């Protein structure tokens, strides 16, 4: 499987080389590197692009995705550092476009396997509910929240806007955003 990924990444690199100044080509190469290629290379491509286009939600998301995928190959503190970086970019992408569902789902995934405070769990539930409102056809993996906690959180959110992830009524209660 790794050989196939390497082959696909090499093919994309070769084909994009002739159109390197085209935005579509740049994002295709960055997405390829962030997902199946060299994650550091993705960041090297995206950093100058984001310096010139700080409002590009896709590029911001891809930067986060490169860190997120780095975290899967790391352990301990290195993994937590990569997840924190990914989270930073996913939040930035959300702030650029509150309807950008991939950033919402990946943000939630950065908490996988981590113990959560009740406030962090409620924040995560807000993100899941908002993502589901925006794109109900896209399923989510609820490994982060067991069914009893989801039920409790949904009940506590009744009548409140899931957009509290960005504008919480009591900011000190919400960790991570």
Short mmCIF file of N, CA and C in Angstrom, two decimals:
data_model
loop_
_atom_site.label_atom_id
_atom_site.label_comp_id
_atom_site.label_asym_id
_atom_site.label_seq_id
_atom_site.Cartn_x
_atom_site.Cartn_y
_atom_site.Cartn_z
N UNK A 1 0.83 -1.20 0.00
CA UNK A 1 0.00 0.00 0.00
C UNK A 1 0.86 1.25 0.00
N UNK A 2 1.94 1.23 0.74
CA UNK A 2 2.84 2.38 0.78
C UNK A 2 3.46 2.63 -0.59
N UNK A 3 3.77 1.54 -1.32
CA UNK A 3 4.34 1.69 -2.66
C UNK A 3 3.37 2.41 -3.58
N UNK A 4 2.09 2.06 -3.47
CA UNK A 4 1.07 2.72 -4.29
C UNK A 4 1.00 4.21 -3.95
N UNK A 5 1.02 4.54 -2.68
CA UNK A 5 0.98 5.95 -2.27
C UNK A 5 2.19 6.70 -2.81
N UNK A 6 3.36 6.09 -2.69
CA UNK A 6 4.57 6.73 -3.19
C UNK A 6 4.49 6.96 -4.69
N UNK A 7 3.95 5.98 -5.39
CA UNK A 7 3.80 6.09 -6.85
C UNK A 7 2.82 7.21 -7.22
N UNK A 8 1.71 7.29 -6.52
CA UNK A 8 0.72 8.34 -6.79
C UNK A 8 1.32 9.71 -6.48
N UNK A 9 1.99 9.82 -5.34
CA UNK A 9 2.61 11.11 -4.97
C UNK A 9 3.65 11.53 -6.00
N UNK A 10 4.46 10.59 -6.48
CA UNK A 10 5.47 10.90 -7.49
C UNK A 10 4.82 11.35 -8.80
N UNK A 11 3.73 10.71 -9.18
CA UNK A 11 3.01 11.08 -10.39
C UNK A 11 2.45 12.50 -10.28
N UNK A 12 1.85 12.81 -9.15
CA UNK A 12 1.30 14.16 -8.94
C UNK A 12 2.43 15.18 -8.98
N UNK A 13 3.53 14.91 -8.29
CA UNK A 13 4.67 15.85 -8.29
C UNK A 13 5.15 16.12 -9.71
N UNK A 14 5.27 15.08 -10.50
CA UNK A 14 5.76 15.23 -11.88
C UNK A 14 4.80 16.04 -12.75
N UNK A 15 3.53 15.78 -12.60
CA UNK A 15 2.54 16.46 -13.45
C UNK A 15 2.31 17.91 -13.03
N UNK A 16 2.45 18.18 -11.76
CA UNK A 16 2.21 19.54 -11.26
C UNK A 16 3.42 20.44 -11.51
N UNK A 17 4.58 19.86 -11.68
CA UNK A 17 5.80 20.65 -11.87
C UNK A 17 5.68 21.67 -13.01
N UNK A 18 4.97 21.32 -14.07
CA UNK A 18 4.85 22.23 -15.20
C UNK A 18 3.85 23.36 -14.97
N UNK A 19 3.01 23.24 -13.96
CA UNK A 19 2.00 24.27 -13.68
C UNK A 19 2.10 24.73 -12.22
N UNK A 20 3.32 24.85 -11.73
CA UNK A 20 3.53 25.13 -10.31
C UNK A 20 2.94 26.47 -9.84
N UNK A 21 2.72 27.41 -10.73
CA UNK A 21 2.19 28.71 -10.30
C UNK A 21 0.66 28.74 -10.25
N UNK A 22 0.02 27.74 -10.79
CA UNK A 22 -1.43 27.65 -10.79
C UNK A 22 -1.93 27.24 -9.41
N UNK A 23 -2.92 27.95 -8.85
CA UNK A 23 -3.42 27.67 -7.51
C UNK A 23 -3.94 26.24 -7.39
N UNK A 24 -4.70 25.79 -8.37
CA UNK A 24 -5.24 24.44 -8.33
C UNK A 24 -4.11 23.42 -8.22
N UNK A 25 -3.08 23.61 -9.01
CA UNK A 25 -1.93 22.69 -8.98
C UNK A 25 -1.23 22.74 -7.63
N UNK A 26 -1.07 23.95 -7.09
CA UNK A 26 -0.43 24.09 -5.79
C UNK A 26 -1.22 23.36 -4.71
N UNK A 27 -2.53 23.52 -4.71
CA UNK A 27 -3.36 22.87 -3.69
C UNK A 27 -3.42 21.36 -3.90
N UNK A 28 -3.41 20.92 -5.17
CA UNK A 28 -3.38 19.48 -5.44
C UNK A 28 -2.09 18.86 -4.89
N UNK A 29 -0.98 19.52 -5.14
CA UNK A 29 0.30 19.01 -4.65
C UNK A 29 0.34 19.07 -3.12
N UNK A 30 -0.12 20.16 -2.54
CA UNK A 30 -0.13 20.29 -1.08
C UNK A 30 -1.02 19.22 -0.44
N UNK A 31 -2.18 18.97 -1.04
CA UNK A 31 -3.09 17.93 -0.52
C UNK A 31 -2.45 16.55 -0.64
N UNK A 32 -1.81 16.30 -1.76
CA UNK A 32 -1.14 15.01 -1.96
C UNK A 32 -0.05 14.82 -0.91
N UNK A 33 0.77 15.83 -0.71
CA UNK A 33 1.85 15.73 0.28
C UNK A 33 1.29 15.61 1.70
N UNK A 34 0.24 16.35 2.00
CA UNK A 34 -0.33 16.33 3.36
C UNK A 34 -1.01 15.01 3.67
N UNK A 35 -1.50 14.32 2.66
CA UNK A 35 -2.24 13.08 2.92
C UNK A 35 -1.41 11.82 2.69
N UNK A 36 -0.74 11.72 1.56
CA UNK A 36 -0.02 10.47 1.27
C UNK A 36 1.46 10.68 1.00
N UNK A 37 1.91 11.91 1.03
CA UNK A 37 3.31 12.20 0.69
C UNK A 37 4.12 12.61 1.90
N UNK A 38 4.96 13.58 1.67
CA UNK A 38 5.88 14.11 2.68
C UNK A 38 5.20 15.29 3.37
N UNK A 39 4.81 15.11 4.61
CA UNK A 39 4.05 16.13 5.34
C UNK A 39 4.85 17.42 5.51
N UNK A 40 6.15 17.29 5.74
CA UNK A 40 6.99 18.49 5.86
C UNK A 40 7.04 19.23 4.53
N UNK A 41 7.07 18.50 3.45
CA UNK A 41 7.06 19.12 2.12
C UNK A 41 5.76 19.89 1.91
N UNK A 42 4.64 19.35 2.38
CA UNK A 42 3.37 20.06 2.29
C UNK A 42 3.46 21.39 3.01
N UNK A 43 4.04 21.38 4.21
CA UNK A 43 4.16 22.63 4.96
C UNK A 43 5.10 23.62 4.27
N UNK A 44 6.16 23.09 3.65
CA UNK A 44 7.08 23.96 2.90
C UNK A 44 6.39 24.62 1.71
N UNK A 45 5.46 23.92 1.10
CA UNK A 45 4.69 24.50 0.00
C UNK A 45 3.66 25.51 0.51
N UNK A 46 3.04 25.17 1.63
CA UNK A 46 1.92 25.99 2.13
C UNK A 46 2.36 27.24 2.88
N UNK A 47 3.50 27.22 3.56
CA UNK A 47 3.91 28.39 4.34
C UNK A 47 4.02 29.67 3.51
N UNK A 48 4.76 29.65 2.39
CA UNK A 48 4.81 30.89 1.60
C UNK A 48 3.46 31.24 0.97
N UNK A 49 2.71 30.23 0.60
CA UNK A 49 1.39 30.49 0.02
C UNK A 49 0.49 31.17 1.05
N UNK A 50 0.49 30.65 2.28
CA UNK A 50 -0.35 31.25 3.33
C UNK A 50 0.15 32.63 3.74
N UNK A 51 1.43 32.87 3.63
CA UNK A 51 1.95 34.20 3.93
C UNK A 51 1.36 35.23 2.98
N UNK A 52 1.13 34.83 1.73
CA UNK A 52 0.55 35.72 0.72
C UNK A 52 -0.97 35.65 0.67
N UNK A 53 -1.55 34.54 1.15
CA UNK A 53 -3.01 34.33 1.06
C UNK A 53 -3.54 33.81 2.40
N UNK A 54 -3.43 34.61 3.42
CA UNK A 54 -3.80 34.19 4.78
C UNK A 54 -5.27 33.83 4.92
N UNK A 55 -6.09 34.25 3.97
CA UNK A 55 -7.53 33.99 4.05
C UNK A 55 -7.96 32.76 3.26
N UNK A 56 -7.03 31.94 2.82
CA UNK A 56 -7.35 30.75 2.03
C UNK A 56 -7.67 29.59 2.98
N UNK A 57 -8.94 29.25 3.07
CA UNK A 57 -9.39 28.23 4.01
C UNK A 57 -8.84 26.85 3.65
N UNK A 58 -8.78 26.52 2.38
CA UNK A 58 -8.28 25.20 1.98
C UNK A 58 -6.81 25.04 2.35
N UNK A 59 -6.01 26.05 2.06
CA UNK A 59 -4.58 25.99 2.39
C UNK A 59 -4.37 25.90 3.90
N UNK A 60 -5.17 26.64 4.65
CA UNK A 60 -5.08 26.59 6.11
C UNK A 60 -5.44 25.20 6.61
N UNK A 61 -6.51 24.64 6.07
CA UNK A 61 -6.90 23.28 6.44
C UNK A 61 -5.81 22.27 6.10
N UNK A 62 -5.22 22.38 4.92
CA UNK A 62 -4.18 21.45 4.50
C UNK A 62 -2.95 21.54 5.40
N UNK A 63 -2.65 22.73 5.88
CA UNK A 63 -1.54 22.87 6.83
C UNK A 63 -1.85 22.06 8.09
N UNK A 64 -3.07 22.20 8.58
CA UNK A 64 -3.48 21.41 9.75
C UNK A 64 -3.45 19.93 9.47
N UNK A 65 -3.89 19.55 8.28
CA UNK A 65 -3.91 18.13 7.90
C UNK A 65 -2.50 17.54 7.87
N UNK A 66 -1.52 18.34 7.45
CA UNK A 66 -0.14 17.84 7.43
C UNK A 66 0.34 17.52 8.86
N UNK A 67 -0.01 18.37 9.81
CA UNK A 67 0.36 18.11 11.21
C UNK A 67 -0.44 16.93 11.77
N UNK A 68 -1.72 16.88 11.42
CA UNK A 68 -2.57 15.78 11.89
C UNK A 68 -2.01 14.44 11.44
N UNK A 69 -1.61 14.35 10.18
CA UNK A 69 -1.06 13.10 9.67
C UNK A 69 0.33 12.81 10.24
N UNK A 70 1.10 13.84 10.55
CA UNK A 70 2.37 13.64 11.26
C UNK A 70 2.14 13.00 12.63
N UNK A 71 1.08 13.41 13.29
CA UNK A 71 0.78 12.91 14.64
C UNK A 71 0.56 11.40 14.64
N UNK A 72 0.04 10.87 13.55
CA UNK A 72 -0.23 9.43 13.49
C UNK A 72 1.04 8.59 13.44
N UNK A 73 2.15 9.20 13.05
CA UNK A 73 3.41 8.48 13.03
C UNK A 73 4.28 8.78 14.23
N UNK A 74 3.76 9.56 15.17
CA UNK A 74 4.54 9.97 16.34
C UNK A 74 3.95 9.38 17.61
N UNK A 75 4.70 9.52 18.68
CA UNK A 75 4.24 9.06 19.99
C UNK A 75 4.56 10.11 21.04
N UNK A 76 3.88 10.01 22.16
CA UNK A 76 4.18 10.86 23.32
C UNK A 76 4.05 12.33 23.05
N UNK A 77 5.07 13.07 23.50
CA UNK A 77 5.04 14.53 23.39
C UNK A 77 5.05 15.00 21.94
N UNK A 78 5.77 14.30 21.08
CA UNK A 78 5.81 14.67 19.66
C UNK A 78 4.42 14.57 19.05
N UNK A 79 3.68 13.53 19.42
CA UNK A 79 2.32 13.37 18.91
C UNK A 79 1.42 14.49 19.42
N UNK A 80 1.51 14.81 20.71
CA UNK A 80 0.68 15.86 21.28
C UNK A 80 1.00 17.22 20.67
N UNK A 81 2.27 17.47 20.40
CA UNK A 81 2.67 18.73 19.77
C UNK A 81 2.09 18.83 18.36
N UNK A 82 2.18 17.74 17.59
CA UNK A 82 1.63 17.74 16.23
C UNK A 82 0.12 17.93 16.26
N UNK A 83 -0.56 17.27 17.20
CA UNK A 83 -2.02 17.43 17.31
C UNK A 83 -2.40 18.86 17.70
N UNK A 84 -1.62 19.47 18.57
CA UNK A 84 -1.90 20.86 18.97
C UNK A 84 -1.73 21.80 17.77
N UNK A 85 -0.69 21.56 16.96
CA UNK A 85 -0.49 22.36 15.75
C UNK A 85 -1.64 22.16 14.77
N UNK A 86 -2.04 20.91 14.59
CA UNK A 86 -3.16 20.61 13.69
C UNK A 86 -4.41 21.33 14.17
N UNK A 87 -4.68 21.24 15.46
CA UNK A 87 -5.86 21.87 16.04
C UNK A 87 -5.85 23.38 15.77
N UNK A 88 -4.68 23.99 15.92
CA UNK A 88 -4.54 25.43 15.67
C UNK A 88 -4.99 25.79 14.25
N UNK A 89 -4.54 25.02 13.27
CA UNK A 89 -4.90 25.31 11.88
C UNK A 89 -6.35 24.96 11.57
N UNK A 90 -6.88 23.93 12.19
CA UNK A 90 -8.29 23.59 11.96
C UNK A 90 -9.20 24.69 12.52
N UNK A 91 -8.84 25.22 13.67
CA UNK A 91 -9.61 26.33 14.24
C UNK A 91 -9.49 27.56 13.34
N UNK A 92 -8.29 27.82 12.84
CA UNK A 92 -8.10 28.97 11.93
C UNK A 92 -8.93 28.79 10.66
N UNK A 93 -8.98 27.58 10.13
CA UNK A 93 -9.80 27.32 8.93
C UNK A 93 -11.27 27.54 9.24
N UNK A 94 -11.71 27.08 10.39
CA UNK A 94 -13.11 27.29 10.80
C UNK A 94 -13.42 28.77 10.91
N UNK A 95 -12.51 29.53 11.46
CA UNK A 95 -12.75 30.97 11.62
C UNK A 95 -12.80 31.69 10.28
N UNK A 96 -12.11 31.14 9.29
CA UNK A 96 -12.17 31.71 7.94
C UNK A 96 -13.49 31.37 7.25
N UNK A 97 -13.98 30.16 7.50
CA UNK A 97 -15.23 29.72 6.88
C UNK A 97 -15.94 28.78 7.84
N UNK A 98 -16.97 29.28 8.50
CA UNK A 98 -17.67 28.50 9.50
C UNK A 98 -18.47 27.35 8.91
N UNK A 99 -18.53 27.26 7.60
CA UNK A 99 -19.22 26.15 6.94
C UNK A 99 -18.25 25.12 6.36
N UNK A 100 -16.99 25.23 6.70
CA UNK A 100 -15.99 24.31 6.17
C UNK A 100 -15.93 23.06 7.06
N UNK A 101 -16.75 22.10 6.70
CA UNK A 101 -16.96 20.90 7.52
C UNK A 101 -15.69 20.07 7.73
N UNK A 102 -14.81 19.91 6.74
CA UNK A 102 -13.63 19.09 6.99
C UNK A 102 -12.80 19.58 8.19
N UNK A 103 -12.72 20.89 8.36
CA UNK A 103 -11.97 21.42 9.51
C UNK A 103 -12.65 21.06 10.82
N UNK A 104 -13.98 21.07 10.84
CA UNK A 104 -14.70 20.72 12.06
C UNK A 104 -14.46 19.26 12.44
N UNK A 105 -14.59 18.37 11.49
CA UNK A 105 -14.40 16.95 11.79
C UNK A 105 -12.96 16.65 12.19
N UNK A 106 -12.01 17.19 11.49
CA UNK A 106 -10.61 16.93 11.84
C UNK A 106 -10.26 17.52 13.19
N UNK A 107 -10.84 18.68 13.52
CA UNK A 107 -10.62 19.27 14.85
C UNK A 107 -11.04 18.27 15.93
N UNK A 108 -12.19 17.69 15.78
CA UNK A 108 -12.69 16.71 16.75
C UNK A 108 -11.74 15.52 16.82
N UNK A 109 -11.26 15.07 15.68
CA UNK A 109 -10.39 13.90 15.65
C UNK A 109 -9.06 14.13 16.36
N UNK A 110 -8.64 15.38 16.52
CA UNK A 110 -7.38 15.65 17.22
C UNK A 110 -7.47 15.32 18.70
N UNK A 111 -8.67 15.11 19.21
CA UNK A 111 -8.84 14.77 20.62
C UNK A 111 -8.95 13.26 20.85
N UNK A 112 -8.88 12.46 19.78
CA UNK A 112 -9.04 11.02 19.90
C UNK A 112 -8.03 10.45 20.89
N UNK A 113 -8.55 9.63 21.81
CA UNK A 113 -7.70 8.95 22.79
C UNK A 113 -7.21 9.80 23.93
N UNK A 114 -7.64 11.04 24.00
CA UNK A 114 -7.20 11.93 25.07
C UNK A 114 -8.29 12.04 26.12
N UNK A 115 -7.91 12.08 27.39
CA UNK A 115 -8.92 12.32 28.41
C UNK A 115 -9.47 13.74 28.24
N UNK A 116 -10.77 13.88 28.47
CA UNK A 116 -11.40 15.19 28.26
C UNK A 116 -12.11 15.65 29.52
N UNK A 117 -11.98 16.93 29.79
CA UNK A 117 -12.77 17.51 30.86
C UNK A 117 -14.21 17.62 30.35
N UNK A 118 -15.13 17.87 31.25
CA UNK A 118 -16.52 18.02 30.85
C UNK A 118 -16.68 19.20 29.88
N UNK A 119 -15.94 20.28 30.14
CA UNK A 119 -16.01 21.46 29.25
C UNK A 119 -15.47 21.12 27.86
N UNK A 120 -14.35 20.39 27.79
CA UNK A 120 -13.79 20.01 26.49
C UNK A 120 -14.72 19.06 25.77
N UNK A 121 -15.37 18.17 26.53
CA UNK A 121 -16.31 17.23 25.92
C UNK A 121 -17.52 17.98 25.35
N UNK A 122 -17.99 18.98 26.07
CA UNK A 122 -19.13 19.75 25.58
C UNK A 122 -18.72 20.53 24.33
N UNK A 123 -17.51 21.07 24.33
CA UNK A 123 -17.02 21.78 23.16
C UNK A 123 -16.94 20.83 21.97
N UNK A 124 -16.45 19.62 22.19
CA UNK A 124 -16.35 18.63 21.13
C UNK A 124 -17.74 18.26 20.61
N UNK A 125 -18.69 18.11 21.51
CA UNK A 125 -20.06 17.81 21.09
C UNK A 125 -20.62 18.95 20.25
N UNK A 126 -20.33 20.20 20.63
CA UNK A 126 -20.76 21.35 19.83
C UNK A 126 -20.23 21.25 18.41
N UNK A 127 -18.95 20.89 18.29
CA UNK A 127 -18.33 20.79 16.98
C UNK A 127 -19.00 19.70 16.16
N UNK A 128 -19.21 18.53 16.76
CA UNK A 128 -19.86 17.43 16.06
C UNK A 128 -21.27 17.82 15.60
N UNK A 129 -22.02 18.45 16.50
CA UNK A 129 -23.39 18.85 16.15
C UNK A 129 -23.40 19.89 15.04
N UNK A 130 -22.49 20.86 15.10
CA UNK A 130 -22.42 21.88 14.06
C UNK A 130 -22.04 21.24 12.73
N UNK A 131 -21.05 20.37 12.74
CA UNK A 131 -20.65 19.70 11.50
C UNK A 131 -21.82 18.90 10.93
N UNK A 132 -22.56 18.24 11.80
CA UNK A 132 -23.70 17.47 11.33
C UNK A 132 -24.79 18.38 10.76
N UNK A 133 -24.99 19.55 11.38
CA UNK A 133 -25.97 20.51 10.84
C UNK A 133 -25.56 20.97 9.45
N UNK A 134 -24.28 21.23 9.26
CA UNK A 134 -23.79 21.76 8.00
C UNK A 134 -23.74 20.70 6.91
N UNK A 135 -23.42 19.47 7.28
CA UNK A 135 -23.29 18.39 6.29
C UNK A 135 -23.82 17.09 6.87
N UNK A 136 -25.14 16.96 6.99
CA UNK A 136 -25.70 15.75 7.60
C UNK A 136 -25.42 14.48 6.81
N UNK A 137 -25.10 14.60 5.53
CA UNK A 137 -24.83 13.42 4.72
C UNK A 137 -23.46 12.82 5.05
N UNK A 138 -22.62 13.58 5.74
CA UNK A 138 -21.28 13.09 6.09
C UNK A 138 -21.35 12.50 7.49
N UNK A 139 -21.00 11.24 7.62
CA UNK A 139 -21.00 10.60 8.93
C UNK A 139 -19.80 11.03 9.73
N UNK A 140 -19.85 10.83 11.01
CA UNK A 140 -18.69 11.10 11.83
C UNK A 140 -18.42 9.91 12.72
N UNK A 141 -17.21 9.81 13.15
CA UNK A 141 -16.79 8.72 14.02
C UNK A 141 -16.95 9.21 15.45
N UNK A 142 -17.80 8.59 16.20
CA UNK A 142 -18.08 9.07 17.55
C UNK A 142 -17.28 8.31 18.61
N UNK A 143 -16.08 7.83 18.25
CA UNK A 143 -15.23 7.16 19.22
C UNK A 143 -14.89 8.08 20.38
N UNK A 144 -14.92 9.38 20.13
CA UNK A 144 -14.54 10.33 21.17
C UNK A 144 -15.59 10.45 22.26
N UNK A 145 -16.81 10.19 21.92
CA UNK A 145 -17.90 10.39 22.86
C UNK A 145 -18.74 9.13 22.93
N UNK A 146 -18.84 8.53 24.11
CA UNK A 146 -19.71 7.36 24.18
C UNK A 146 -21.16 7.83 24.18
N UNK A 147 -22.07 6.92 23.88
CA UNK A 147 -23.48 7.28 23.68
C UNK A 147 -24.10 7.97 24.89
N UNK A 148 -23.78 7.54 26.10
CA UNK A 148 -24.39 8.17 27.27
C UNK A 148 -23.94 9.62 27.40
N UNK A 149 -22.69 9.90 27.08
CA UNK A 149 -22.20 11.28 27.17
C UNK A 149 -22.81 12.14 26.06
N UNK A 150 -22.96 11.57 24.86
CA UNK A 150 -23.58 12.32 23.77
C UNK A 150 -25.00 12.71 24.15
N UNK A 151 -25.75 11.77 24.72
CA UNK A 151 -27.13 12.06 25.13
C UNK A 151 -27.16 13.16 26.18
N UNK A 152 -26.28 13.07 27.17
CA UNK A 152 -26.21 14.09 28.22
C UNK A 152 -25.85 15.45 27.64
N UNK A 153 -24.86 15.46 26.75
CA UNK A 153 -24.42 16.73 26.16
C UNK A 153 -25.50 17.32 25.27
N UNK A 154 -26.13 16.50 24.45
CA UNK A 154 -27.21 17.01 23.59
C UNK A 154 -28.32 17.63 24.43
N UNK A 155 -28.66 16.99 25.55
CA UNK A 155 -29.70 17.53 26.42
C UNK A 155 -29.26 18.89 26.98
N UNK A 156 -28.00 19.00 27.37
CA UNK A 156 -27.52 20.26 27.94
C UNK A 156 -27.42 21.36 26.88
N UNK A 157 -27.29 20.97 25.59
CA UNK A 157 -27.19 21.95 24.51
C UNK A 157 -28.55 22.40 23.99
N UNK A 158 -29.60 21.74 24.42
CA UNK A 158 -30.93 22.06 23.91
C UNK A 158 -31.22 23.55 24.04
N UNK A 159 -31.57 24.15 22.94
CA UNK A 159 -31.89 25.58 22.94
C UNK A 159 -30.68 26.48 22.75
N UNK A 160 -29.48 25.92 22.70
CA UNK A 160 -28.28 26.72 22.51
C UNK A 160 -27.74 26.51 21.11
N UNK A 161 -27.03 27.46 20.63
CA UNK A 161 -26.45 27.37 19.29
C UNK A 161 -25.13 26.61 19.34
N UNK A 162 -24.94 25.62 18.46
CA UNK A 162 -23.64 24.95 18.40
C UNK A 162 -22.50 25.87 18.00
N UNK A 163 -22.80 27.04 17.52
CA UNK A 163 -21.74 27.98 17.17
C UNK A 163 -21.02 28.54 18.40
N UNK A 164 -21.40 28.03 19.58
CA UNK A 164 -20.71 28.42 20.80
C UNK A 164 -19.24 28.01 20.78
N UNK A 165 -18.84 27.18 19.82
CA UNK A 165 -17.43 26.80 19.79
C UNK A 165 -16.54 28.00 19.47
N UNK A 166 -17.08 28.99 18.81
CA UNK A 166 -16.29 30.18 18.51
C UNK A 166 -16.66 31.33 19.43
N UNK A 167 -17.94 31.41 19.81
CA UNK A 167 -18.40 32.50 20.65
C UNK A 167 -19.04 31.94 21.91
N UNK A 168 -18.24 31.29 22.76
CA UNK A 168 -18.84 30.66 23.95
C UNK A 168 -19.37 31.71 24.93
N UNK A 169 -20.47 31.41 25.62
CA UNK A 169 -21.01 32.35 26.56
C UNK A 169 -20.07 32.57 27.76
N UNK A 170 -19.30 31.54 28.11
CA UNK A 170 -18.34 31.66 29.21
C UNK A 170 -17.01 31.08 28.73
N UNK A 171 -16.15 31.89 28.09
CA UNK A 171 -14.95 31.38 27.45
C UNK A 171 -14.06 30.51 28.35
N UNK A 172 -14.01 30.80 29.63
CA UNK A 172 -13.13 30.02 30.49
C UNK A 172 -13.59 28.59 30.64
N UNK A 173 -14.85 28.30 30.31
CA UNK A 173 -15.39 26.94 30.43
C UNK A 173 -14.99 26.07 29.24
N UNK A 174 -14.58 26.66 28.14
CA UNK A 174 -14.30 25.91 26.93
C UNK A 174 -12.80 25.90 26.69
N UNK A 175 -12.22 24.74 26.65
CA UNK A 175 -10.79 24.59 26.41
C UNK A 175 -10.58 24.22 24.95
N UNK A 176 -9.51 24.70 24.35
CA UNK A 176 -9.11 24.21 23.04
C UNK A 176 -9.54 25.03 21.86
N UNK A 177 -10.43 25.97 21.99
CA UNK A 177 -10.81 26.79 20.83
C UNK A 177 -10.57 28.23 21.17
#
